[in-house]
Amino acid sequence: MDGNGRWAKKRGLPRAMGHREGAKRADEIIRCASEIGLDSLVLYAFSTENWRRPQEEIGFLMGLLKDYLIKKARDIISNNIRFMAIGERHLLPADVMAGIVDLETSSVSNTGMNLALALSYGSRQEIVEAARRIASRCISGGLKPEDITEKIFSDHLYTSGLPDPDLIIRTSGESRLSNFLLFQAAYSELYITETLWPDFGPEQFLEAISIYSTKKRRFGMTSEQLNHPCAP
Ligand code: FPP
């Protein structure tokens, strides 16, 4: 969700106002994604690298998240959304963590869209952590190195249980993944738009999905193989 700072700067506003407007868009996109029946939505709200920002900005973002978790809990539950937070959760302030755990617990049996907020998230750290946990299982004798598969590796990532992303949307014209779902994004379609996140509403979101739906995903196969009646 990139471009909050630039959106605010263009209007002569403090960066915090860009984040506040960005949080409103995030809420609209969550509602839209759930209404159109998406299986899962992951929002990259705070990266491991974002801890390097000024303390004041970090504090503001954490406050926004805490407010969101409190104010929107009822909507999330009544819309049958299952909520989770992925990332280095132990680094988050206690009040944000409490909001996360409450909402995860109260939405755990919901059967609609999975909503994951990536918070203090970094994909390299996630991969290293998965490798550590797999290595401990090997040492304790629970797993043999030769039995490690892509599926087992994937099950040790924070996103275990979520499908790999079909589509990754990057706003504000940046064309890099910035440490987001590096393992999971192997076959994802990338949609890059110049639009700044606070200007990226449901209309733009549906446009991105509409463009995505015209793409032919071959997963390394030929078009002829994919068109075969026995194709997966
Ligand atoms: C990156 O834009 C954005 C962030 C680091 C924060 C994103 C967080 C939100 C949109 C709030 C999320 C809240 C909820 C409730 C889900 P930037 O500030 O780096 O923008 P810039 O590159 O233009 O400076």
GROMACS .gro file of C-alpha atoms and ligand atoms in nm:
model
  256
    1MET     CA    1   0.000   0.000   0.000
    2ASP     CA    2   0.258   0.249  -0.122
    3GLY     CA    3   0.233   0.621  -0.180
    4ASN     CA    4   0.066   0.754   0.136
    5GLY     CA    5   0.354   0.992   0.205
    6ARG     CA    6   0.360   1.129  -0.152
    7TRP     CA    7  -0.018   1.168  -0.152
    8ALA     CA    8   0.005   1.384   0.160
    9LYS     CA    9   0.306   1.582   0.035
   10LYS     CA   10   0.127   1.672  -0.289
   11ARG     CA   11  -0.145   1.832  -0.075
   12GLY     CA   12   0.090   2.003   0.168
   13LEU     CA   13  -0.030   1.772   0.447
   14PRO     CA   14   0.173   1.580   0.706
   15ARG     CA   15   0.257   1.218   0.613
   16ALA     CA   16   0.025   1.097   0.887
   17MET     CA   17  -0.275   1.230   0.691
   18GLY     CA   18  -0.168   1.013   0.397
   19HIS     CA   19  -0.164   0.708   0.623
   20ARG     CA   20  -0.505   0.797   0.764
   21GLU     CA   21  -0.650   0.825   0.412
   22GLY     CA   22  -0.467   0.503   0.320
   23ALA     CA   23  -0.634   0.321   0.608
   24LYS     CA   24  -0.975   0.430   0.473
   25ARG     CA   25  -0.889   0.284   0.133
   26ALA     CA   26  -0.769  -0.037   0.297
   27ASP     CA   27  -1.104  -0.069   0.469
   28GLU     CA   28  -1.294  -0.012   0.141
   29ILE     CA   29  -1.080  -0.264  -0.044
   30ILE     CA   30  -1.132  -0.525   0.231
   31ARG     CA   31  -1.508  -0.481   0.203
   32CYS     CA   32  -1.500  -0.492  -0.178
   33ALA     CA   33  -1.276  -0.802  -0.186
   34SER     CA   34  -1.504  -0.983   0.056
   35GLU     CA   35  -1.817  -0.884  -0.139
   36ILE     CA   36  -1.685  -1.013  -0.471
   37GLY     CA   37  -1.595  -1.342  -0.304
   38LEU     CA   38  -1.215  -1.340  -0.302
   39ASP     CA   39  -1.067  -1.634  -0.114
   40SER     CA   40  -0.784  -1.436   0.045
   41LEU     CA   41  -0.648  -1.084   0.067
   42VAL     CA   42  -0.307  -0.996   0.212
   43LEU     CA   43  -0.238  -0.629   0.287
   44TYR     CA   44   0.125  -0.526   0.335
   45ALA     CA   45   0.076  -0.266   0.607
   46PHE     CA   46   0.416  -0.253   0.781
   47SER     CA   47   0.745  -0.411   0.676
   48THR     CA   48   1.037  -0.516   0.893
   49GLU     CA   49   1.225  -0.228   0.724
   50ASN     CA   50   0.954   0.021   0.826
   51TRP     CA   51   1.086   0.008   1.186
   52ARG     CA   52   1.360   0.239   1.054
   53ARG     CA   53   1.107   0.524   1.007
   54PRO     CA   54   1.088   0.816   1.253
   55GLN     CA   55   0.946   0.706   1.588
   56GLU     CA   56   0.656   0.949   1.552
   57GLU     CA   57   0.543   0.795   1.222
   58ILE     CA   58   0.574   0.441   1.361
   59GLY     CA   59   0.365   0.544   1.662
   60PHE     CA   60   0.099   0.695   1.436
   61LEU     CA   61   0.079   0.382   1.217
   62MET     CA   62   0.055   0.153   1.520
   63GLY     CA   63  -0.224   0.374   1.659
   64LEU     CA   64  -0.410   0.353   1.326
   65LEU     CA   65  -0.382  -0.025   1.330
   66LYS     CA   66  -0.498  -0.054   1.688
   67ASP     CA   67  -0.801   0.172   1.617
   68TYR     CA   68  -0.881  -0.026   1.305
   69LEU     CA   69  -0.872  -0.356   1.495
   70ILE     CA   70  -1.106  -0.220   1.761
   71LYS     CA   71  -1.347  -0.024   1.539
   72LYS     CA   72  -1.380  -0.275   1.258
   73ALA     CA   73  -1.385  -0.598   1.457
   74ARG     CA   74  -1.763  -0.622   1.447
   75ASP     CA   75  -1.779  -0.561   1.066
   76ILE     CA   76  -1.510  -0.822   1.004
   77ILE     CA   77  -1.688  -1.083   1.210
   78SER     CA   78  -2.034  -1.010   1.068
   79ASN     CA   79  -1.894  -1.027   0.712
   80ASN     CA   80  -1.770  -1.380   0.786
   81ILE     CA   81  -1.404  -1.274   0.731
   82ARG     CA   82  -1.129  -1.475   0.899
   83PHE     CA   83  -0.860  -1.238   1.021
   84MET     CA   84  -0.492  -1.304   1.086
   85ALA     CA   85  -0.168  -1.108   1.115
   86ILE     CA   86   0.154  -1.237   0.959
   87GLY     CA   87   0.507  -1.121   1.041
   88GLU     CA   88   0.734  -1.082   1.340
   89ARG     CA   89   0.437  -1.033   1.571
   90HIS     CA   90   0.645  -1.030   1.888
   91LEU     CA   91   0.791  -0.693   1.781
   92LEU     CA   92   0.449  -0.521   1.775
   93PRO     CA   93   0.332  -0.305   2.067
   94ALA     CA   94   0.130  -0.495   2.328
   95ASP     CA   95  -0.198  -0.310   2.255
   96VAL     CA   96  -0.176  -0.386   1.881
   97MET     CA   97  -0.098  -0.751   1.962
   98ALA     CA   98  -0.395  -0.769   2.197
   99GLY     CA   99  -0.626  -0.636   1.920
  100ILE     CA  100  -0.483  -0.890   1.677
  101VAL     CA  101  -0.526  -1.186   1.911
  102ASP     CA  102  -0.883  -1.081   1.999
  103LEU     CA  103  -0.986  -1.053   1.635
  104GLU     CA  104  -0.806  -1.373   1.532
  105THR     CA  105  -0.982  -1.559   1.810
  106SER     CA  106  -1.326  -1.421   1.743
  107SER     CA  107  -1.304  -1.473   1.366
  108VAL     CA  108  -1.130  -1.813   1.367
  109SER     CA  109  -1.436  -2.013   1.263
  110ASN     CA  110  -1.546  -1.769   0.991
  111THR     CA  111  -1.565  -1.933   0.651
  112GLY     CA  112  -1.555  -1.633   0.416
  113MET     CA  113  -1.251  -1.441   0.293
  114ASN     CA  114  -0.915  -1.479   0.469
  115LEU     CA  115  -0.777  -1.137   0.554
  116ALA     CA  116  -0.409  -1.128   0.647
  117LEU     CA  117  -0.240  -0.807   0.757
  118ALA     CA  118   0.134  -0.828   0.700
  119LEU     CA  119   0.278  -0.643   1.000
  120SER     CA  120   0.645  -0.623   1.084
  121TYR     CA  121   0.663  -0.856   0.785
  122GLY     CA  122   0.969  -0.938   0.578
  123SER     CA  123   0.981  -1.229   0.339
  124ARG     CA  124   1.352  -1.304   0.381
  125GLN     CA  125   1.306  -1.321   0.758
  126GLU     CA  126   1.002  -1.545   0.703
  127ILE     CA  127   1.207  -1.782   0.485
  128VAL     CA  128   1.496  -1.793   0.735
  129GLU     CA  129   1.252  -1.861   1.019
  130ALA     CA  130   1.091  -2.145   0.819
  131ALA     CA  131   1.438  -2.293   0.751
  132ARG     CA  132   1.519  -2.277   1.124
  133ARG     CA  133   1.198  -2.455   1.221
  134ILE     CA  134   1.248  -2.723   0.957
  135ALA     CA  135   1.610  -2.771   1.069
  136SER     CA  136   1.497  -2.821   1.431
  137ARG     CA  137   1.246  -3.083   1.318
  138CYS     CA  138   1.526  -3.260   1.129
  139ILE     CA  139   1.754  -3.251   1.435
  140SER     CA  140   1.483  -3.384   1.664
  141GLY     CA  141   1.424  -3.668   1.416
  142GLY     CA  142   1.070  -3.559   1.322
  143LEU     CA  143   1.164  -3.497   0.961
  144LYS     CA  144   1.427  -3.629   0.719
  145PRO     CA  145   1.605  -3.373   0.496
  146GLU     CA  146   1.521  -3.580   0.188
  147ASP     CA  147   1.151  -3.559   0.277
  148ILE     CA  148   1.143  -3.178   0.267
  149THR     CA  149   0.917  -3.072  -0.019
  150GLU     CA  150   0.796  -2.735  -0.147
  151LYS     CA  151   0.467  -2.808   0.029
  152ILE     CA  152   0.641  -2.875   0.363
  153PHE     CA  153   0.849  -2.560   0.322
  154SER     CA  154   0.540  -2.357   0.238
  155ASP     CA  155   0.362  -2.498   0.545
  156HIS     CA  156   0.636  -2.346   0.764
  157LEU     CA  157   0.588  -1.994   0.626
  158TYR     CA  158   0.370  -1.738   0.806
  159THR     CA  159   0.118  -1.779   0.523
  160SER     CA  160   0.068  -2.150   0.591
  161GLY     CA  161  -0.289  -2.239   0.498
  162LEU     CA  162  -0.327  -1.946   0.258
  163PRO     CA  163  -0.304  -1.996  -0.119
  164ASP     CA  164  -0.014  -1.844  -0.311
  165PRO     CA  165  -0.120  -1.503  -0.445
  166ASP     CA  166  -0.271  -1.502  -0.793
  167LEU     CA  167  -0.230  -1.126  -0.821
  168ILE     CA  168   0.001  -0.878  -0.649
  169ILE     CA  169  -0.092  -0.511  -0.679
  170ARG     CA  170   0.176  -0.249  -0.624
  171THR     CA  171   0.070   0.112  -0.611
  172SER     CA  172   0.260   0.439  -0.666
  173GLY     CA  173   0.460   0.314  -0.964
  174GLU     CA  174   0.722   0.112  -0.776
  175SER     CA  175   0.812  -0.202  -0.966
  176ARG     CA  176   0.974  -0.415  -0.697
  177LEU     CA  177   0.846  -0.670  -0.448
  178SER     CA  178   1.013  -0.502  -0.148
  179ASN     CA  179   1.054  -0.823   0.053
  180PHE     CA  180   0.688  -0.928   0.010
  181LEU     CA  181   0.589  -1.296  -0.027
  182LEU     CA  182   0.906  -1.383  -0.222
  183PHE     CA  183   0.856  -1.761  -0.204
  184GLN     CA  184   0.480  -1.743  -0.253
  185ALA     CA  185   0.498  -1.500  -0.549
  186ALA     CA  186   0.672  -1.746  -0.784
  187TYR     CA  187   0.378  -1.748  -1.030
  188SER     CA  188   0.186  -1.438  -0.922
  189GLU     CA  189   0.073  -1.185  -1.180
  190LEU     CA  190   0.207  -0.839  -1.099
  191TYR     CA  191  -0.007  -0.530  -1.145
  192ILE     CA  192   0.182  -0.204  -1.115
  193THR     CA  193  -0.004   0.123  -1.114
  194GLU     CA  194   0.111   0.484  -1.082
  195THR     CA  195  -0.192   0.553  -0.862
  196LEU     CA  196  -0.095   0.639  -0.504
  197TRP     CA  197  -0.253   0.410  -0.242
  198PRO     CA  198  -0.491   0.674  -0.099
  199ASP     CA  199  -0.634   0.718  -0.453
  200PHE     CA  200  -0.665   0.341  -0.508
  201GLY     CA  201  -1.028   0.263  -0.431
  202PRO     CA  202  -1.262  -0.025  -0.516
  203GLU     CA  203  -1.299   0.099  -0.876
  204GLN     CA  204  -0.922   0.074  -0.933
  205PHE     CA  205  -0.912  -0.259  -0.747
  206LEU     CA  206  -1.182  -0.409  -0.971
  207GLU     CA  207  -0.999  -0.275  -1.278
  208ALA     CA  208  -0.681  -0.457  -1.163
  209ILE     CA  209  -0.877  -0.779  -1.116
  210SER     CA  210  -1.044  -0.738  -1.453
  211ILE     CA  211  -0.703  -0.700  -1.625
  212TYR     CA  212  -0.573  -0.999  -1.426
  213SER     CA  213  -0.865  -1.211  -1.547
  214THR     CA  214  -0.756  -1.162  -1.911
  215LYS     CA  215  -0.412  -1.314  -1.841
  216LYS     CA  216  -0.332  -1.666  -1.941
  217ARG     CA  217  -0.124  -1.834  -1.671
  218ARG     CA  218   0.078  -2.122  -1.809
  219PHE     CA  219   0.281  -2.226  -1.502
  220GLY     CA  220   0.568  -2.328  -1.731
  221MET     CA  221   0.348  -2.528  -1.971
  222THR     CA  222   0.260  -2.453  -2.334
  223SER     CA  223  -0.078  -2.307  -2.434
  224GLU     CA  224  -0.156  -2.636  -2.614
  225GLN     CA  225  -0.102  -2.834  -2.293
  226LEU     CA  226  -0.321  -2.593  -2.100
  227ASN     CA  227  -0.602  -2.619  -2.355
  228HIS     CA  228  -0.596  -3.000  -2.336
  229PRO     CA  229  -0.913  -3.140  -2.173
  230CYS     CA  230  -0.701  -3.317  -1.907
  231ALA     CA  231  -0.513  -2.996  -1.811
  232PRO     CA  232  -0.502  -2.924  -1.435
  233FPP     C1  233   0.389   0.299   0.247
  233FPP     O1  234   0.368   0.426   0.191
  233FPP     C2  235   0.284   0.274   0.344
  233FPP     C3  236   0.304   0.235   0.472
  233FPP     C4  237   0.437   0.209   0.529
  233FPP     C5  238   0.190   0.221   0.564
  233FPP     C6  239   0.071   0.152   0.504
  233FPP     C7  240  -0.033   0.152   0.604
  233FPP     C8  241  -0.161   0.187   0.581
  233FPP     C9  242  -0.219   0.219   0.450
  233FPP    C10  243  -0.255   0.184   0.695
  233FPP    C11  244  -0.303   0.045   0.703
  233FPP    C12  245  -0.405   0.041   0.796
  233FPP    C13  246  -0.495  -0.054   0.804
  233FPP    C14  247  -0.601  -0.027   0.896
  233FPP    C15  248  -0.495  -0.179   0.727
  233FPP     P1  249   0.475   0.541   0.217
  233FPP     O2  250   0.439   0.609   0.342
  233FPP     O3  251   0.611   0.480   0.215
  233FPP     O4  252   0.450   0.634   0.098
  233FPP     P2  253   0.564   0.715   0.021
  233FPP     O5  254   0.650   0.612  -0.047
  233FPP     O6  255   0.484   0.798  -0.075
  233FPP     O7  256   0.638   0.797   0.122
   0.00000   0.00000   0.00000
